Amino acid sequence: MINLRISDQNLIRIKKLKTLKQININPYPSEEYTITYNSKEIRTNYKKNKPVILAGRIIRIRIMGKASFIELKDKEGLIQIYISINNFSYENKVYNLFLKKLLDIGDLIGINGYLFKTKKKQISVYAKKIKLLSKCLRTLPNVKTDKSGNTFDSFSNNEKRHRMKYVDFIVNEEIKKVILTRVKIITFIRNYLNQINYLEVETPILQSIPGGAIARPFITYHNTLKSTFYLRISNELYLKKLIVGGFEKVYEFSRNFRNEGIDKKHNPEFTILELYVAYKDYYCMIKFTEKFLNQICFNLYQCFTLKIGNQDINFIYPFQQITFFEAIKIYTGFDLSHLIETEILKICTEINVKIDKNMKKGQILDQIFSQKCEKQIIQPTFIIDFPIEMSPLAKKHRFKNGVSERFELIINGVEIANSYSELNDPIDQLQRFKQQIKLYNKIESENMLIDKDFILSLEYGMPPCTGIGFGLDRLIMLFTNQRNINDVLFFPTIKSVNTIQIG
């Protein structure tokens, strides 16, 4: 619940707002405020008496009679501001009223002054003028750190943090750094792919058929067309249509939506990096993926080993490869590769794997792998050659019966990517779609309509190709050592507000 109740502190700040207007200080000016330097540039290029103009948010105020200190925070960090009544370009009464009584922690101000160092050699700005840029009417969490580095009164309640990300970014610098790392990773990926001649494309979010994956979609309605549409659960089929159309290397940062559970690894709205390349297979994609992640790690940290918790994750390739059935045998002791469904069900009871009574063979195998294997795989590992029942969009293996040319990349117990040698036989693909629909219950089956336009596109001929989908949010969680997906999203999905209290 978001609380808009007016507290005593809010009332005090609102009174200050009125006083500011009475003395002709606009608390929300509209004109441009020209900034010449930020805090990082000041620290890096310090020169005594250098004139500077900067802006930021007040984090701390220390009033000391005729002199005062303000700790100012801008996008690059903190800088100390020194204000002396004897060197201030306003009348004393304005100094005493404006600075001492009307400014608050959280206010956004502009500073015009020059650089100097205090007796303790701290780089500071000697303020000649202060301009109020935006009055803060809410009290910021007062995060304090002692000499030993211990933090007190932190803004740490996860429900509040994730709902009020704007406050989280103000007071929790580490979370802001995580988000900036997200931006850096996406920028690197885009540049990396563009340099090797991949084309960034855009595909529809509103789709008439929720194809390309198995998931419950969000449903909406278009009034003019009088048609039901779905928010996309995947962009895979559209990217393959582009391969059909002659675009040989394509990628998209795809915002996808799945009307399913929410936990520390799942958000209903999430980002997938999906890419496809013609005339390659999943063996080629393994090599691409190894180098790709290796370069992301090096770009971020100038090394190839990443510390996650107590684990050192090594991105030096080649990564380990294990077949799907080998992984199950390693972590359960059972070879399931030649067993029928009833035999596998008995083993599920022995190894305490929880399954739904309506699940079919492919779903049962998926649960065994998820519950018994995935979390134990720490170093980057390709799980290859999945059962054909689990891979409706992948080619049957060219040498092995009953499995597909598919891999999943597991790192630190989490699936990071999924790849196939893409199925381009339209007759086989249509049969696979029909078989897949039969596996799911009535509600899911009604939403899993066959995309006939995709089948039609395959009939025009899709070149042999391979594709991969990276869970971008999970990838960023990995490279920023975060355990909660909400901490790598600008604005995660939070339960709807039921009540708003005002006054």
PDB file of C-alpha atoms in Angstrom, residues 31-184:
ATOM      1  CA  GLU A  31      14.444  28.072 -16.818  1.00  0.00           C
ATOM      2  CA  GLU A  32      17.545  26.104 -17.861  1.00  0.00           C
ATOM      3  CA  TYR A  33      20.260  25.737 -15.250  1.00  0.00           C
ATOM      4  CA  THR A  34      23.612  25.432 -16.994  1.00  0.00           C
ATOM      5  CA  ILE A  35      26.023  22.976 -15.338  1.00  0.00           C
ATOM      6  CA  THR A  36      29.743  23.239 -16.107  1.00  0.00           C
ATOM      7  CA  TYR A  37      31.114  20.340 -14.032  1.00  0.00           C
ATOM      8  CA  ASN A  38      29.880  17.283 -12.157  1.00  0.00           C
ATOM      9  CA  SER A  39      31.394  15.916  -8.949  1.00  0.00           C
ATOM     10  CA  LYS A  40      33.599  13.365 -10.731  1.00  0.00           C
ATOM     11  CA  GLU A  41      35.044  15.983 -13.086  1.00  0.00           C
ATOM     12  CA  ILE A  42      35.726  18.240 -10.109  1.00  0.00           C
ATOM     13  CA  ARG A  43      37.619  15.498  -8.258  1.00  0.00           C
ATOM     14  CA  THR A  44      39.530  14.402 -11.362  1.00  0.00           C
ATOM     15  CA  ASN A  45      40.515  17.861 -12.618  1.00  0.00           C
ATOM     16  CA  TYR A  46      40.844  19.808  -9.392  1.00  0.00           C
ATOM     17  CA  LYS A  47      42.424  23.252  -9.661  1.00  0.00           C
ATOM     18  CA  LYS A  48      42.381  25.759  -6.827  1.00  0.00           C
ATOM     19  CA  ASN A  49      39.982  28.700  -7.322  1.00  0.00           C
ATOM     20  CA  LYS A  50      38.556  27.130 -10.474  1.00  0.00           C
ATOM     21  CA  PRO A  51      35.003  28.457 -11.055  1.00  0.00           C
ATOM     22  CA  VAL A  52      32.334  25.764 -11.232  1.00  0.00           C
ATOM     23  CA  ILE A  53      28.567  25.470 -11.591  1.00  0.00           C
ATOM     24  CA  LEU A  54      26.997  22.168 -10.522  1.00  0.00           C
ATOM     25  CA  ALA A  55      23.663  20.813  -9.352  1.00  0.00           C
ATOM     26  CA  GLY A  56      22.449  17.941  -7.233  1.00  0.00           C
ATOM     27  CA  ARG A  57      20.436  16.737  -4.251  1.00  0.00           C
ATOM     28  CA  ILE A  58      21.178  17.731  -0.658  1.00  0.00           C
ATOM     29  CA  ILE A  59      22.143  14.628   1.315  1.00  0.00           C
ATOM     30  CA  ARG A  60      23.370  16.289   4.514  1.00  0.00           C
ATOM     31  CA  ILE A  61      23.383  19.790   6.019  1.00  0.00           C
ATOM     32  CA  ARG A  62      25.597  21.029   8.849  1.00  0.00           C
ATOM     33  CA  ILE A  63      24.680  24.509  10.093  1.00  0.00           C
ATOM     34  CA  MET A  64      27.534  26.173  12.025  1.00  0.00           C
ATOM     35  CA  GLY A  65      26.471  29.745  12.722  1.00  0.00           C
ATOM     36  CA  LYS A  66      28.049  31.952  10.084  1.00  0.00           C
ATOM     37  CA  ALA A  67      29.338  28.992   8.070  1.00  0.00           C
ATOM     38  CA  SER A  68      27.644  25.841   6.855  1.00  0.00           C
ATOM     39  CA  PHE A  69      28.421  22.647   4.962  1.00  0.00           C
ATOM     40  CA  ILE A  70      26.195  20.842   2.492  1.00  0.00           C
ATOM     41  CA  GLU A  71      26.896  17.389   1.111  1.00  0.00           C
ATOM     42  CA  LEU A  72      25.594  17.380  -2.453  1.00  0.00           C
ATOM     43  CA  LYS A  73      24.914  14.274  -4.552  1.00  0.00           C
ATOM     44  CA  ASP A  74      24.800  14.298  -8.349  1.00  0.00           C
ATOM     45  CA  LYS A  75      24.906  11.472 -10.898  1.00  0.00           C
ATOM     46  CA  GLU A  76      28.637  10.901 -10.278  1.00  0.00           C
ATOM     47  CA  GLY A  77      28.765  10.941  -6.497  1.00  0.00           C
ATOM     48  CA  LEU A  78      29.154  13.320  -3.563  1.00  0.00           C
ATOM     49  CA  ILE A  79      30.829  16.713  -3.238  1.00  0.00           C
ATOM     50  CA  GLN A  80      31.110  19.035  -0.242  1.00  0.00           C
ATOM     51  CA  ILE A  81      29.748  22.582  -0.463  1.00  0.00           C
ATOM     52  CA  TYR A  82      31.000  25.294   1.917  1.00  0.00           C
ATOM     53  CA  ILE A  83      28.888  28.393   2.548  1.00  0.00           C
ATOM     54  CA  SER A  84      30.063  31.394   4.550  1.00  0.00           C
ATOM     55  CA  ILE A  85      27.833  34.327   5.391  1.00  0.00           C
ATOM     56  CA  ASN A  86      30.820  36.613   4.741  1.00  0.00           C
ATOM     57  CA  ASN A  87      31.295  35.416   1.175  1.00  0.00           C
ATOM     58  CA  PHE A  88      27.709  34.890   0.096  1.00  0.00           C
ATOM     59  CA  SER A  89      26.077  36.956  -2.645  1.00  0.00           C
ATOM     60  CA  TYR A  90      22.876  37.560  -0.678  1.00  0.00           C
ATOM     61  CA  GLU A  91      21.834  39.678   2.272  1.00  0.00           C
ATOM     62  CA  ASN A  92      22.454  38.187   5.717  1.00  0.00           C
ATOM     63  CA  LYS A  93      18.737  37.844   6.411  1.00  0.00           C
ATOM     64  CA  VAL A  94      18.343  35.746   3.265  1.00  0.00           C
ATOM     65  CA  TYR A  95      21.261  33.561   4.349  1.00  0.00           C
ATOM     66  CA  ASN A  96      19.806  33.095   7.803  1.00  0.00           C
ATOM     67  CA  LEU A  97      16.304  32.379   6.535  1.00  0.00           C
ATOM     68  CA  PHE A  98      16.878  30.563   3.236  1.00  0.00           C
ATOM     69  CA  LEU A  99      19.853  28.399   4.136  1.00  0.00           C
ATOM     70  CA  LYS A 100      19.254  27.803   7.817  1.00  0.00           C
ATOM     71  CA  LYS A 101      15.481  27.395   7.849  1.00  0.00           C
ATOM     72  CA  LEU A 102      14.079  26.708   4.405  1.00  0.00           C
ATOM     73  CA  LEU A 103      16.470  24.210   2.827  1.00  0.00           C
ATOM     74  CA  ASP A 104      16.026  20.501   3.628  1.00  0.00           C
ATOM     75  CA  ILE A 105      17.704  17.199   2.948  1.00  0.00           C
ATOM     76  CA  GLY A 106      16.385  16.020  -0.394  1.00  0.00           C
ATOM     77  CA  ASP A 107      16.113  19.453  -1.997  1.00  0.00           C
ATOM     78  CA  LEU A 108      17.647  19.846  -5.442  1.00  0.00           C
ATOM     79  CA  ILE A 109      19.883  22.908  -5.683  1.00  0.00           C
ATOM     80  CA  GLY A 110      22.337  24.557  -8.038  1.00  0.00           C
ATOM     81  CA  ILE A 111      25.698  25.871  -6.795  1.00  0.00           C
ATOM     82  CA  ASN A 112      27.824  28.597  -8.365  1.00  0.00           C
ATOM     83  CA  GLY A 113      31.247  28.947  -6.759  1.00  0.00           C
ATOM     84  CA  TYR A 114      34.933  28.029  -6.908  1.00  0.00           C
ATOM     85  CA  LEU A 115      37.113  25.112  -5.795  1.00  0.00           C
ATOM     86  CA  PHE A 116      39.301  24.879  -2.733  1.00  0.00           C
ATOM     87  CA  LYS A 117      40.542  22.303  -0.227  1.00  0.00           C
ATOM     88  CA  THR A 118      39.653  22.293   3.445  1.00  0.00           C
ATOM     89  CA  LYS A 119      42.245  21.974   6.214  1.00  0.00           C
ATOM     90  CA  LYS A 120      41.680  18.215   6.002  1.00  0.00           C
ATOM     91  CA  LYS A 121      42.546  18.371   2.269  1.00  0.00           C
ATOM     92  CA  GLN A 122      38.970  17.596   1.176  1.00  0.00           C
ATOM     93  CA  ILE A 123      38.055  18.989  -2.238  1.00  0.00           C
ATOM     94  CA  SER A 124      35.100  21.343  -1.774  1.00  0.00           C
ATOM     95  CA  VAL A 125      33.141  24.063  -3.531  1.00  0.00           C
ATOM     96  CA  TYR A 126      33.069  27.519  -1.970  1.00  0.00           C
ATOM     97  CA  ALA A 127      29.532  28.655  -2.783  1.00  0.00           C
ATOM     98  CA  LYS A 128      28.916  32.174  -4.020  1.00  0.00           C
ATOM     99  CA  LYS A 129      25.310  31.552  -5.092  1.00  0.00           C
ATOM    100  CA  ILE A 130      22.706  28.886  -4.367  1.00  0.00           C
ATOM    101  CA  LYS A 131      19.611  28.356  -6.492  1.00  0.00           C
ATOM    102  CA  LEU A 132      16.717  26.153  -5.375  1.00  0.00           C
ATOM    103  CA  LEU A 133      15.774  23.932  -8.325  1.00  0.00           C
ATOM    104  CA  SER A 134      13.147  21.666  -6.745  1.00  0.00           C
ATOM    105  CA  LYS A 135      11.735  21.530  -3.224  1.00  0.00           C
ATOM    106  CA  CYS A 136      11.519  18.038  -1.705  1.00  0.00           C
ATOM    107  CA  LEU A 137       8.295  17.591   0.291  1.00  0.00           C
ATOM    108  CA  ARG A 138       9.042  14.083   1.577  1.00  0.00           C
ATOM    109  CA  THR A 139      11.669  13.096   4.127  1.00  0.00           C
ATOM    110  CA  LEU A 140      14.392  10.906   2.641  1.00  0.00           C
ATOM    111  CA  PRO A 141      15.508   7.814   4.551  1.00  0.00           C
ATOM    112  CA  ASN A 142      18.417   9.005   6.675  1.00  0.00           C
ATOM    113  CA  VAL A 143      21.078   6.410   5.941  1.00  0.00           C
ATOM    114  CA  LYS A 144      24.039   6.714   8.321  1.00  0.00           C
ATOM    115  CA  THR A 145      27.469   5.085   8.222  1.00  0.00           C
ATOM    116  CA  ASP A 146      29.853   4.979  11.174  1.00  0.00           C
ATOM    117  CA  LYS A 147      33.646   5.092  11.088  1.00  0.00           C
ATOM    118  CA  SER A 148      33.798   1.303  10.794  1.00  0.00           C
ATOM    119  CA  GLY A 149      31.604   1.308   7.688  1.00  0.00           C
ATOM    120  CA  ASN A 150      28.494  -0.007   9.460  1.00  0.00           C
ATOM    121  CA  THR A 151      25.211   1.291   8.015  1.00  0.00           C
ATOM    122  CA  PHE A 152      22.192   2.327  10.073  1.00  0.00           C
ATOM    123  CA  ASP A 153      18.605   3.344   9.235  1.00  0.00           C
ATOM    124  CA  SER A 154      19.042   2.074   5.687  1.00  0.00           C
ATOM    125  CA  PHE A 155      16.199   1.912   3.188  1.00  0.00           C
ATOM    126  CA  SER A 156      16.232  -1.873   3.162  1.00  0.00           C
ATOM    127  CA  ASN A 157      12.625  -3.079   3.236  1.00  0.00           C
ATOM    128  CA  ASN A 158      12.385  -4.973  -0.057  1.00  0.00           C
ATOM    129  CA  GLU A 159       8.689  -4.290  -0.614  1.00  0.00           C
ATOM    130  CA  LYS A 160       9.248  -0.534  -0.216  1.00  0.00           C
ATOM    131  CA  ARG A 161      12.487  -0.564  -2.184  1.00  0.00           C
ATOM    132  CA  HIS A 162      11.015  -2.368  -5.171  1.00  0.00           C
ATOM    133  CA  ARG A 163       7.832  -0.288  -5.168  1.00  0.00           C
ATOM    134  CA  MET A 164       9.641   3.039  -4.709  1.00  0.00           C
ATOM    135  CA  LYS A 165      12.651   2.515  -6.969  1.00  0.00           C
ATOM    136  CA  TYR A 166      13.143   6.277  -7.291  1.00  0.00           C
ATOM    137  CA  VAL A 167      13.935   6.437  -3.555  1.00  0.00           C
ATOM    138  CA  ASP A 168      16.010   3.261  -3.756  1.00  0.00           C
ATOM    139  CA  PHE A 169      18.222   4.858  -6.423  1.00  0.00           C
ATOM    140  CA  ILE A 170      18.656   8.020  -4.325  1.00  0.00           C
ATOM    141  CA  VAL A 171      19.762   6.372  -1.089  1.00  0.00           C
ATOM    142  CA  ASN A 172      21.188   2.982  -2.149  1.00  0.00           C
ATOM    143  CA  GLU A 173      24.181   3.730  -4.318  1.00  0.00           C
ATOM    144  CA  GLU A 174      24.997   0.046  -4.889  1.00  0.00           C
ATOM    145  CA  ILE A 175      21.592  -0.593  -6.482  1.00  0.00           C
ATOM    146  CA  LYS A 176      22.070   2.422  -8.727  1.00  0.00           C
ATOM    147  CA  LYS A 177      25.441   0.982  -9.779  1.00  0.00           C
ATOM    148  CA  VAL A 178      23.725  -2.317 -10.621  1.00  0.00           C
ATOM    149  CA  ILE A 179      21.291  -0.526 -12.922  1.00  0.00           C
ATOM    150  CA  LEU A 180      24.124   1.406 -14.559  1.00  0.00           C
ATOM    151  CA  THR A 181      25.931  -1.911 -15.103  1.00  0.00           C
ATOM    152  CA  ARG A 182      22.755  -3.202 -16.781  1.00  0.00           C
ATOM    153  CA  VAL A 183      22.918  -0.281 -19.214  1.00  0.00           C
ATOM    154  CA  LYS A 184      26.630  -0.916 -19.807  1.00  0.00           C
TER     155      LYS A 184
END
